[in-house]
Coordinates of C-alpha atoms in Angstrom, one line a residue:
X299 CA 7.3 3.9 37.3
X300 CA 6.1 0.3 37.5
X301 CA 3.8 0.7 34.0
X302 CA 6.9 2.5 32.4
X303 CA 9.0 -0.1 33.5
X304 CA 6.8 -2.7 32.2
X305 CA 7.0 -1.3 29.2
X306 CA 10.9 -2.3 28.6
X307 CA 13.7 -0.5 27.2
X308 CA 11.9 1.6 24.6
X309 CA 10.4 3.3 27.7
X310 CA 13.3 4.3 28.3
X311 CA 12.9 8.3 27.0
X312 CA 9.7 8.3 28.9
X313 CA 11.4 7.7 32.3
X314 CA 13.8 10.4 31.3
X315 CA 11.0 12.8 31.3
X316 CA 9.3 10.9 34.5
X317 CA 13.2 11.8 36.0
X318 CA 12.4 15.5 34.8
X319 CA 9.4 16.4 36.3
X320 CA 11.4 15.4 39.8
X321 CA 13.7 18.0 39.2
X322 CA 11.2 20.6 38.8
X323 CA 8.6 19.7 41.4
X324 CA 7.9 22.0 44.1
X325 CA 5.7 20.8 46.5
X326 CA 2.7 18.4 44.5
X327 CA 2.9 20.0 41.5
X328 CA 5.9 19.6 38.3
X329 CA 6.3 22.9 36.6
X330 CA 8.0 22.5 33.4
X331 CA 8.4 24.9 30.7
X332 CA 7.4 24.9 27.1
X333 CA 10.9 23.9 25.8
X334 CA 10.3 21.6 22.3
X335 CA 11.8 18.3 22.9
X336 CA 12.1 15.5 20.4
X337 CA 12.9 11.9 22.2
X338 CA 14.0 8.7 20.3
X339 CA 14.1 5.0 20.6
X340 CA 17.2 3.9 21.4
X341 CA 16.8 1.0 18.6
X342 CA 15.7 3.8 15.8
X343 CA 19.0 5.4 16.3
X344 CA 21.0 2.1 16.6
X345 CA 19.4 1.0 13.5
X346 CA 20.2 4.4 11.7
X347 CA 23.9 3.8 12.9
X348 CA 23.5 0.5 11.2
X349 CA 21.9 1.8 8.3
X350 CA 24.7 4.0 7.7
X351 CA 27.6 1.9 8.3
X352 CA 26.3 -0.9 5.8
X353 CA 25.6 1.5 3.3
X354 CA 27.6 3.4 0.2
X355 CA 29.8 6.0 1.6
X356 CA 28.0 9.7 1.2
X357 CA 29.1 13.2 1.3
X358 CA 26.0 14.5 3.4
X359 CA 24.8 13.3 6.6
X360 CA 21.8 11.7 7.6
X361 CA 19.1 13.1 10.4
X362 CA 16.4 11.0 12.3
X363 CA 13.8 12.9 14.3
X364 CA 11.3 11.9 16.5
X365 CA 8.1 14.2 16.8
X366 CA 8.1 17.1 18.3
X367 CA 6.6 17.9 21.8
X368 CA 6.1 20.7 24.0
X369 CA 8.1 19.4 27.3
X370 CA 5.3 20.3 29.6
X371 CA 3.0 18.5 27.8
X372 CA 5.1 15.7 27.0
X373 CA 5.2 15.9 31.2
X374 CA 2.1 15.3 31.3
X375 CA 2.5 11.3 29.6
X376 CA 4.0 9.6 32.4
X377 CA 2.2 10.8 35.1
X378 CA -1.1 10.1 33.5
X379 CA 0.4 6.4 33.1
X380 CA 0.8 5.5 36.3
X381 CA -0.5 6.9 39.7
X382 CA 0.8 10.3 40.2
X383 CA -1.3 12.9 41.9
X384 CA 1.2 15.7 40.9
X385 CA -0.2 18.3 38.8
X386 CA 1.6 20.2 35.8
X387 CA 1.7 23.5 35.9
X388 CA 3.8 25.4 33.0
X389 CA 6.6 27.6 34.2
X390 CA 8.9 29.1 32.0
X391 CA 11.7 29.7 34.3
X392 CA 11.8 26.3 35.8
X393 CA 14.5 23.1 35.2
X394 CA 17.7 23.7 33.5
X395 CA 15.0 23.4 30.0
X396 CA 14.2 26.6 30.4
X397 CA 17.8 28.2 29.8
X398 CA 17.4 27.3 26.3
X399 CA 15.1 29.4 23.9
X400 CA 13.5 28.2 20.6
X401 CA 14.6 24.9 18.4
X402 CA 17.9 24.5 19.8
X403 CA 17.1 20.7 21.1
X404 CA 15.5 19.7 18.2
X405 CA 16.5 18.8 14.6
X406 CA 15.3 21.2 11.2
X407 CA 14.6 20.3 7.8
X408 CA 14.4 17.0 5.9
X409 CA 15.2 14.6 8.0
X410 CA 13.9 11.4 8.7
X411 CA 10.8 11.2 11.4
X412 CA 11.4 8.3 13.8
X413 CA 8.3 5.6 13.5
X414 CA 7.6 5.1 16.7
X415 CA 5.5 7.6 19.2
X416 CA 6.2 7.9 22.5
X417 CA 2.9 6.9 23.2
X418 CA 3.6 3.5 21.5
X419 CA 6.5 2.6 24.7
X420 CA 3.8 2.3 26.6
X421 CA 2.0 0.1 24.8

């Protein structure tokens, strides 16, 4: 966690997953399923609040997405940051991610992809 925490609050998302992979390891490997998770920057959504709020009023609503990962191989990111001699191993049946099927955590259509990559918190 020490390079994730160096990397401040927009980390933040990445030590979620980091807190993850705990739940689901057995032993020294994490075994998360293929869920498709979408993190975002707390600031992209603060300033999307912001956006919002300053703006004309609207009769539709407005989405933000971040990009779209596989959770096991979004997994993979923070224990290749730091050292972690834990191994990922997919399992669909593992963590409380995989009692949900499909799309259902992520967002559809046209909205608005977040700018910043999860790769860029660690930077």
């Amino acid at each position: 966690m020490k390079k994730l925490n160096a990397a401040g609050p927009e980390a933040v998302p990445l030590k979620f997953v980091a807190a993850v992979l705990w739940w689901i390891t057995e032993s020294d490997v994490a075994r998360p399923p293929t869920t498709p998770i979408q993190l975002i920057a707390a600031q992209e959504v603060s300033d999307a609040v912001a956006e919002v709020a300053a703006g004309t009023p609207e009769r539709h609503s407005q989405r933000r997405r971040a990009r779209l990962f596989p959770l096991d191989n979004l997994g993979r990111i923070p224990l290749d940051v730091r050292p972690d001699s834990r191994g990922v191993v997919t399992d669909g049946t593992a963590g409380m991610f995989a009692a949900v099927s499909g799309d259902v955590l992520t967002t559809k259509g046209d909205a608005c992809i977040a700018p910043t990559h999860c790769t860029d918190w660690l930077s």
